[in-house]
Short mmCIF file of C-alpha atoms in Angstrom, two decimals:
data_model
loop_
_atom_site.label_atom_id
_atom_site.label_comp_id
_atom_site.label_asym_id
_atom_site.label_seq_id
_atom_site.Cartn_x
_atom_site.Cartn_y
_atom_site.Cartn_z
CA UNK A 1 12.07 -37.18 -8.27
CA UNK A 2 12.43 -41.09 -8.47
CA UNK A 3 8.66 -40.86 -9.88
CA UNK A 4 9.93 -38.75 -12.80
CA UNK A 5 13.07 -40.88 -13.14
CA UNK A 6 10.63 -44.14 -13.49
CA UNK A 7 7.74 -42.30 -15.88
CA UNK A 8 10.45 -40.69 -18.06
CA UNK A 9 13.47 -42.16 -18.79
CA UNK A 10 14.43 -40.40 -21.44
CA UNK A 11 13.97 -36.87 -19.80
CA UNK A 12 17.54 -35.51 -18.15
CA UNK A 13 16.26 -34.51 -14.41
CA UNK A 14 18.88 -31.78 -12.83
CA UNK A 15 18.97 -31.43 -8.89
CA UNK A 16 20.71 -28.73 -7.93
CA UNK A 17 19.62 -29.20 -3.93
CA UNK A 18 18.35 -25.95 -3.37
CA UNK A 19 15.74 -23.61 -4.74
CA UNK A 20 17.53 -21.73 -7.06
CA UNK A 21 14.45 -19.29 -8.36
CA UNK A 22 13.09 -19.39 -11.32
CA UNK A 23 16.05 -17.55 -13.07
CA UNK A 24 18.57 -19.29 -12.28
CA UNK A 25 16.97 -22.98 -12.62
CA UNK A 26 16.02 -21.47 -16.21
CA UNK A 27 19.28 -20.32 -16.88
CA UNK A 28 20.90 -24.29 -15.88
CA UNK A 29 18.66 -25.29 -18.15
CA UNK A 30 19.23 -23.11 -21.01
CA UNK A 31 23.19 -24.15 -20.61
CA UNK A 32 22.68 -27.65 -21.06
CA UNK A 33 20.46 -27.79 -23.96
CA UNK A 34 21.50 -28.31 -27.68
CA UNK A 35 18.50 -26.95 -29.85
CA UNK A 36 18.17 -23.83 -31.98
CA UNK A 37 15.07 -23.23 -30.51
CA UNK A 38 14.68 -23.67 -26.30
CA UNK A 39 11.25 -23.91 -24.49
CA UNK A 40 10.74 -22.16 -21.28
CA UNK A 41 7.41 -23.39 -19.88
CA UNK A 42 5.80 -23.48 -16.33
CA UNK A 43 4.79 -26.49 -14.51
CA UNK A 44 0.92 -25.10 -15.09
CA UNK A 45 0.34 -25.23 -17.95
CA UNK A 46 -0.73 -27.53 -20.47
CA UNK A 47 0.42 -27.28 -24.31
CA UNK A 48 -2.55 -27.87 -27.21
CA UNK A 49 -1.03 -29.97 -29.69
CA UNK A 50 0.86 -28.54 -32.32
CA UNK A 51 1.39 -25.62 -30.28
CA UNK A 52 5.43 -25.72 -30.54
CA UNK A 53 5.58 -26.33 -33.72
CA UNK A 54 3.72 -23.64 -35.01
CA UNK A 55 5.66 -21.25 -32.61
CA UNK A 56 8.72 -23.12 -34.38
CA UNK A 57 7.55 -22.35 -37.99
CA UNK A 58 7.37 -18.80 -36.91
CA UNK A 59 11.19 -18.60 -35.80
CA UNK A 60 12.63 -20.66 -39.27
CA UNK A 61 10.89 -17.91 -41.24
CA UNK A 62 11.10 -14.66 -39.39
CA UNK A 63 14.81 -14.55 -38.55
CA UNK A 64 14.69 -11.33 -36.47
CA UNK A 65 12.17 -12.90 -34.34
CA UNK A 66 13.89 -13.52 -31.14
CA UNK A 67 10.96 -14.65 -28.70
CA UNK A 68 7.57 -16.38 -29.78
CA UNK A 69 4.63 -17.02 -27.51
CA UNK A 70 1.62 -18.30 -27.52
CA UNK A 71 -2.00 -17.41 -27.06
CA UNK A 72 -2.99 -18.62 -23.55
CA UNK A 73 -6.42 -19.22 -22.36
CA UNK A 74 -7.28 -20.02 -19.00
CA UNK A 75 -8.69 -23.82 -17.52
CA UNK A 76 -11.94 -23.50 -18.91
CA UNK A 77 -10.74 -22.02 -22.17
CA UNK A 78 -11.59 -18.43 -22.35
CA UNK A 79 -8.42 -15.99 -23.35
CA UNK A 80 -5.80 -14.89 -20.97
CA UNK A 81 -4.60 -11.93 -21.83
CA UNK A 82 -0.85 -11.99 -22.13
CA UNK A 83 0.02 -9.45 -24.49
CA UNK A 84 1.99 -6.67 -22.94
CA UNK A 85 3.80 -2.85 -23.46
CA UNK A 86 6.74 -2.10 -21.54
CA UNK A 87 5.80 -0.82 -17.88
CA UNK A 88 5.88 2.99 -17.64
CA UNK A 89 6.68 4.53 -13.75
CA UNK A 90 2.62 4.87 -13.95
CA UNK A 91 1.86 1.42 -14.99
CA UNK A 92 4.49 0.11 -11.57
CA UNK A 93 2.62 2.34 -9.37
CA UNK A 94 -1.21 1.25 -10.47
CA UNK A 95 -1.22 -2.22 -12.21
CA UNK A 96 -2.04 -5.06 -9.75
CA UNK A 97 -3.42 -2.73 -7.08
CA UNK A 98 -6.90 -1.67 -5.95
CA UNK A 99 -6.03 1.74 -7.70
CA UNK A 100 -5.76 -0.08 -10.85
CA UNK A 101 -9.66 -0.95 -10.95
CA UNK A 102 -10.95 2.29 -10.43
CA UNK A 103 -12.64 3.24 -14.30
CA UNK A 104 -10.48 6.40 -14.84
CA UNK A 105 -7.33 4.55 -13.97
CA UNK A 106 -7.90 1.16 -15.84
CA UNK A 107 -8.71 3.66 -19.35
CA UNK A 108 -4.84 4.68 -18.07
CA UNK A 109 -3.93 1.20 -17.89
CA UNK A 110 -4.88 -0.30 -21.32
CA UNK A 111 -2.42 0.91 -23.12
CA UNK A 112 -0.15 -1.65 -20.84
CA UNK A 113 -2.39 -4.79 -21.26
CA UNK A 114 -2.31 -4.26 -25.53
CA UNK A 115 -6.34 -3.42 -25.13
CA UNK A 116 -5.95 -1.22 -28.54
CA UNK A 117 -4.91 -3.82 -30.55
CA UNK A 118 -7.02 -7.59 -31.29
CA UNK A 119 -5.19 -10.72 -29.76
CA UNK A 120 -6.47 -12.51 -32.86
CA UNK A 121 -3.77 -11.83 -35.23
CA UNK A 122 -0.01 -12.43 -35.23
CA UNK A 123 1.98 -9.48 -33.85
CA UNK A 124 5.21 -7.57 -32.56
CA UNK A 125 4.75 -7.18 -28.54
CA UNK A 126 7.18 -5.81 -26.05
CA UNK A 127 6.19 -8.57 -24.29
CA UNK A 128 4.56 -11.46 -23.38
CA UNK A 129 3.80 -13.84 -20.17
CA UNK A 130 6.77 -15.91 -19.26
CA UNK A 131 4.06 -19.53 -18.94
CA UNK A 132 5.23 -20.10 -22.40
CA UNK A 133 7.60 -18.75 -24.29
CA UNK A 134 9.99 -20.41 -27.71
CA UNK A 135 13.31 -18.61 -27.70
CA UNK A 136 15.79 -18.93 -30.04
CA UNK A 137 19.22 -20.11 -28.60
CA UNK A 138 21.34 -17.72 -30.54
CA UNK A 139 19.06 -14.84 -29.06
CA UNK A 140 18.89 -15.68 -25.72
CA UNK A 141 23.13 -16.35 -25.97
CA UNK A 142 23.81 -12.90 -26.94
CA UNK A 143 21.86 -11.55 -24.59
CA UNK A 144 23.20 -13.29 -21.70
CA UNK A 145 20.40 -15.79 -20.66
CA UNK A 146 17.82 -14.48 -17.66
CA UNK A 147 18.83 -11.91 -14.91
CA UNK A 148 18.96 -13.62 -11.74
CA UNK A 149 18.74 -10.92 -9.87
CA UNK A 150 14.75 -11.64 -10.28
CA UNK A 151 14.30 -14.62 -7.98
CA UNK A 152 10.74 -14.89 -10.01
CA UNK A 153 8.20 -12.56 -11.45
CA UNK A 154 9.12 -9.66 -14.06
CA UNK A 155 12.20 -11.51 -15.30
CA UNK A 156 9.85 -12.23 -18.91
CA UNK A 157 9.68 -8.64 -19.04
CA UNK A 158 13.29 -7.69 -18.31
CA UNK A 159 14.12 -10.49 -20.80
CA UNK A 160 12.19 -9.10 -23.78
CA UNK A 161 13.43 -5.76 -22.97
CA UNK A 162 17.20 -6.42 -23.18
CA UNK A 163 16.12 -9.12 -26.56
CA UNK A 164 14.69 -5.89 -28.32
CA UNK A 165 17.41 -3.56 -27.06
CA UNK A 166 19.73 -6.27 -29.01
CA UNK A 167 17.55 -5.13 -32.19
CA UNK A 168 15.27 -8.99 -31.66
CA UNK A 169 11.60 -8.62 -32.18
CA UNK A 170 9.18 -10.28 -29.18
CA UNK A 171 6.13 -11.93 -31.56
CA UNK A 172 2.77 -12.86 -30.62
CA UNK A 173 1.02 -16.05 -32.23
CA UNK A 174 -2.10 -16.38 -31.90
CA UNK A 175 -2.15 -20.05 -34.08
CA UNK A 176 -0.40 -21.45 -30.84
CA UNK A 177 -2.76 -21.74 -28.05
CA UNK A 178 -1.51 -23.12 -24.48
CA UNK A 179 -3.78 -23.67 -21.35
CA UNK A 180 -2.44 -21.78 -18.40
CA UNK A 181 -3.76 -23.22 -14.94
CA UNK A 182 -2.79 -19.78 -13.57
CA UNK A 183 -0.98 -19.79 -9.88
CA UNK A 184 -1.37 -23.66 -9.16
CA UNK A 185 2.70 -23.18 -8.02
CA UNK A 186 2.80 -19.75 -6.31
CA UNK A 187 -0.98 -20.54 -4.41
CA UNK A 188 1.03 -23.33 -2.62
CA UNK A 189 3.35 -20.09 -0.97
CA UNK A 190 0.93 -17.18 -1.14
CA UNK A 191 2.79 -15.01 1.13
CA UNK A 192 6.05 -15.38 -0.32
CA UNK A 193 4.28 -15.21 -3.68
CA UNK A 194 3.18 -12.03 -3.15
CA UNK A 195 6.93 -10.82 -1.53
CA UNK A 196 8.40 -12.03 -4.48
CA UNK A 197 6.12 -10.37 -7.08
CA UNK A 198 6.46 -6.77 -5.13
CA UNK A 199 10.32 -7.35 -4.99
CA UNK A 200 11.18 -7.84 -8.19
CA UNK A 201 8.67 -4.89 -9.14
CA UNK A 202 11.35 -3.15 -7.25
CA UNK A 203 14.68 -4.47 -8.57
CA UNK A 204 12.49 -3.80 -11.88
CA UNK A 205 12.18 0.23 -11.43
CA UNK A 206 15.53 0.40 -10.09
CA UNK A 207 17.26 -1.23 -13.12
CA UNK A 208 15.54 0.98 -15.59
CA UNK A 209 13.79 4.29 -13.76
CA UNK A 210 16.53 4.36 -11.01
CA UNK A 211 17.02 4.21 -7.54
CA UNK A 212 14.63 7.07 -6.58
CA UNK A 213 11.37 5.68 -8.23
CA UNK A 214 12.91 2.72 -6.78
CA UNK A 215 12.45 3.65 -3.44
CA UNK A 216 8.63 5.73 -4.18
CA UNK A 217 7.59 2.46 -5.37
CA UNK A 218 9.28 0.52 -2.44
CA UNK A 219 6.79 3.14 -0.10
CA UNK A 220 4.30 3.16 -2.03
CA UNK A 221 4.15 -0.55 -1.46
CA UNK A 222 4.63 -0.21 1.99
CA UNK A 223 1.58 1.80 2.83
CA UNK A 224 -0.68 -0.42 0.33
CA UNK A 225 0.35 -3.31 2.66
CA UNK A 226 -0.23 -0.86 5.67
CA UNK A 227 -3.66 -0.58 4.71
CA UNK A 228 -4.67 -3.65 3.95
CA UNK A 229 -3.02 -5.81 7.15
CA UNK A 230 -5.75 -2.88 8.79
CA UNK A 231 -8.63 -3.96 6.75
CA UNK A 232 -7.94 -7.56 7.67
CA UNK A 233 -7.02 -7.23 11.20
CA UNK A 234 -10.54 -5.20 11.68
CA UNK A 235 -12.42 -8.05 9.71
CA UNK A 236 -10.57 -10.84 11.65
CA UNK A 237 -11.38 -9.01 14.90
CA UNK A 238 -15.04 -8.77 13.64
CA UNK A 239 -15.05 -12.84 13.27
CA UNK A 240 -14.71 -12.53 9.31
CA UNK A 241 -13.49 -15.56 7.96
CA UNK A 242 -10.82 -15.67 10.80
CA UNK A 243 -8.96 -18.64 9.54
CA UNK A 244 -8.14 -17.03 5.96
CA UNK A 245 -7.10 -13.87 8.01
CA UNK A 246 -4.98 -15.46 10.59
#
């Protein structure tokens, strides 16, 4: 903190003592500043120049844009995917499990990841990765800033989803490129990562599928994580990489 204090003056630093999540240290954030526009960027990334100002551009002339993002590429500056369609009970119970490689399900799953349509041109998206995102402060007012009820993970797509419920559109441009050093934050806390993501996958169903697929999801879970403490406690007893499995 007193390095940040020294290197940039002008920047106001908020402590709030605690690890608020993500949410919530957004949301403090989003209360304090002035602009018309508001920036909501992770610590891992790194923003091309111009990046924000094109995203800008795009809000002053498309006033029922709500939400602009950016293309992001990864370290070594091949594309990240990003683009995204609102998660269907299908897309919670495959995407981001080993099910979700197998051929016949990923044909199931591209639909989700936008694989019908070209990242190279500006677009309406349901939704986008949260690493970068330009919101527009009368947008993000009305609908009530982030739900804290997602410590982190899926609170991007619970944003956009209550934005375009509000009658804002979630746009895509492609002109805006930001370099996303994917998981340097979360790989420092894999475990808790990885609790965190499931969770609000959860809190995620149950707010708009209900408490039922709430709870098939929640088992669901449960015996994927069955399996695989198995696999790893038969490779650690086997002498396979023991230190990564202890």
């Amino acid at each position: 903190m007193e390095a940040i204090r020294h290197e940039f003056s002008q920047v106001r630093l908020i402590e709030s003592g605690r690890n608020l999540g993500y949410t919530a240290g957004v949301n403090v954030g989003v209360v304090l500043a002035k602009g018309d526009y508001l920036l909501i960027l992770n610590p891992d990334t790194t923003i091309a120049p111009g990046a924000v100002a094109t995203m800008a551009q795009l809000l002053a002339r498309d006033p029922s844009a709500g939400v602009v993002a950016p293309k992001l590429v990864f370290a070594g500056g091949a594309l990240q995917p990003s683009r995204r369609r609102f998660p269907t009970i299908a897309t919670l119970f495959l995407e981001s499990t080993p099910l979700g490689r197998l051929s016949g399900m990923q044909r199931l799953l591209r639909r989700f990841y936008c694989g019908d349509t070209s990242p190279a041109h500006v677009q309406e998206v349901d939704w986008a990765y949260g690493a970068c995102l330009l919101v527009r402060q009368q947008a993000l007012a009305e609908v009530g800033g982030m739900d804290t009820t997602f410590f982190m993970y899926s609170e991007e797509v619970d944003l956009c989803r209550r934005l375009k419920q509000l009658g804002w559109q979630v746009v895509y441009e492609p002109a805006a490129v930001v370099m996303h050093h994917e998981g340097k934050s979360s790989e420092q806390a894999p475990m808790a990562s990885l609790l965190h993501f499931n969770r609000s996958k959860m809190l995620y169903a149950r707010k708009y599928f209900g408490e039922a697929m709430a709870e098939l999801l929640r088992l669901r879970l449960l015996a994927l994580f069955a399996w695989q403490a198995t696999v790893a406690g038969v490779k650690f007893m086997l002498g396979h990489r023991r230190d990564l499995r202890a």
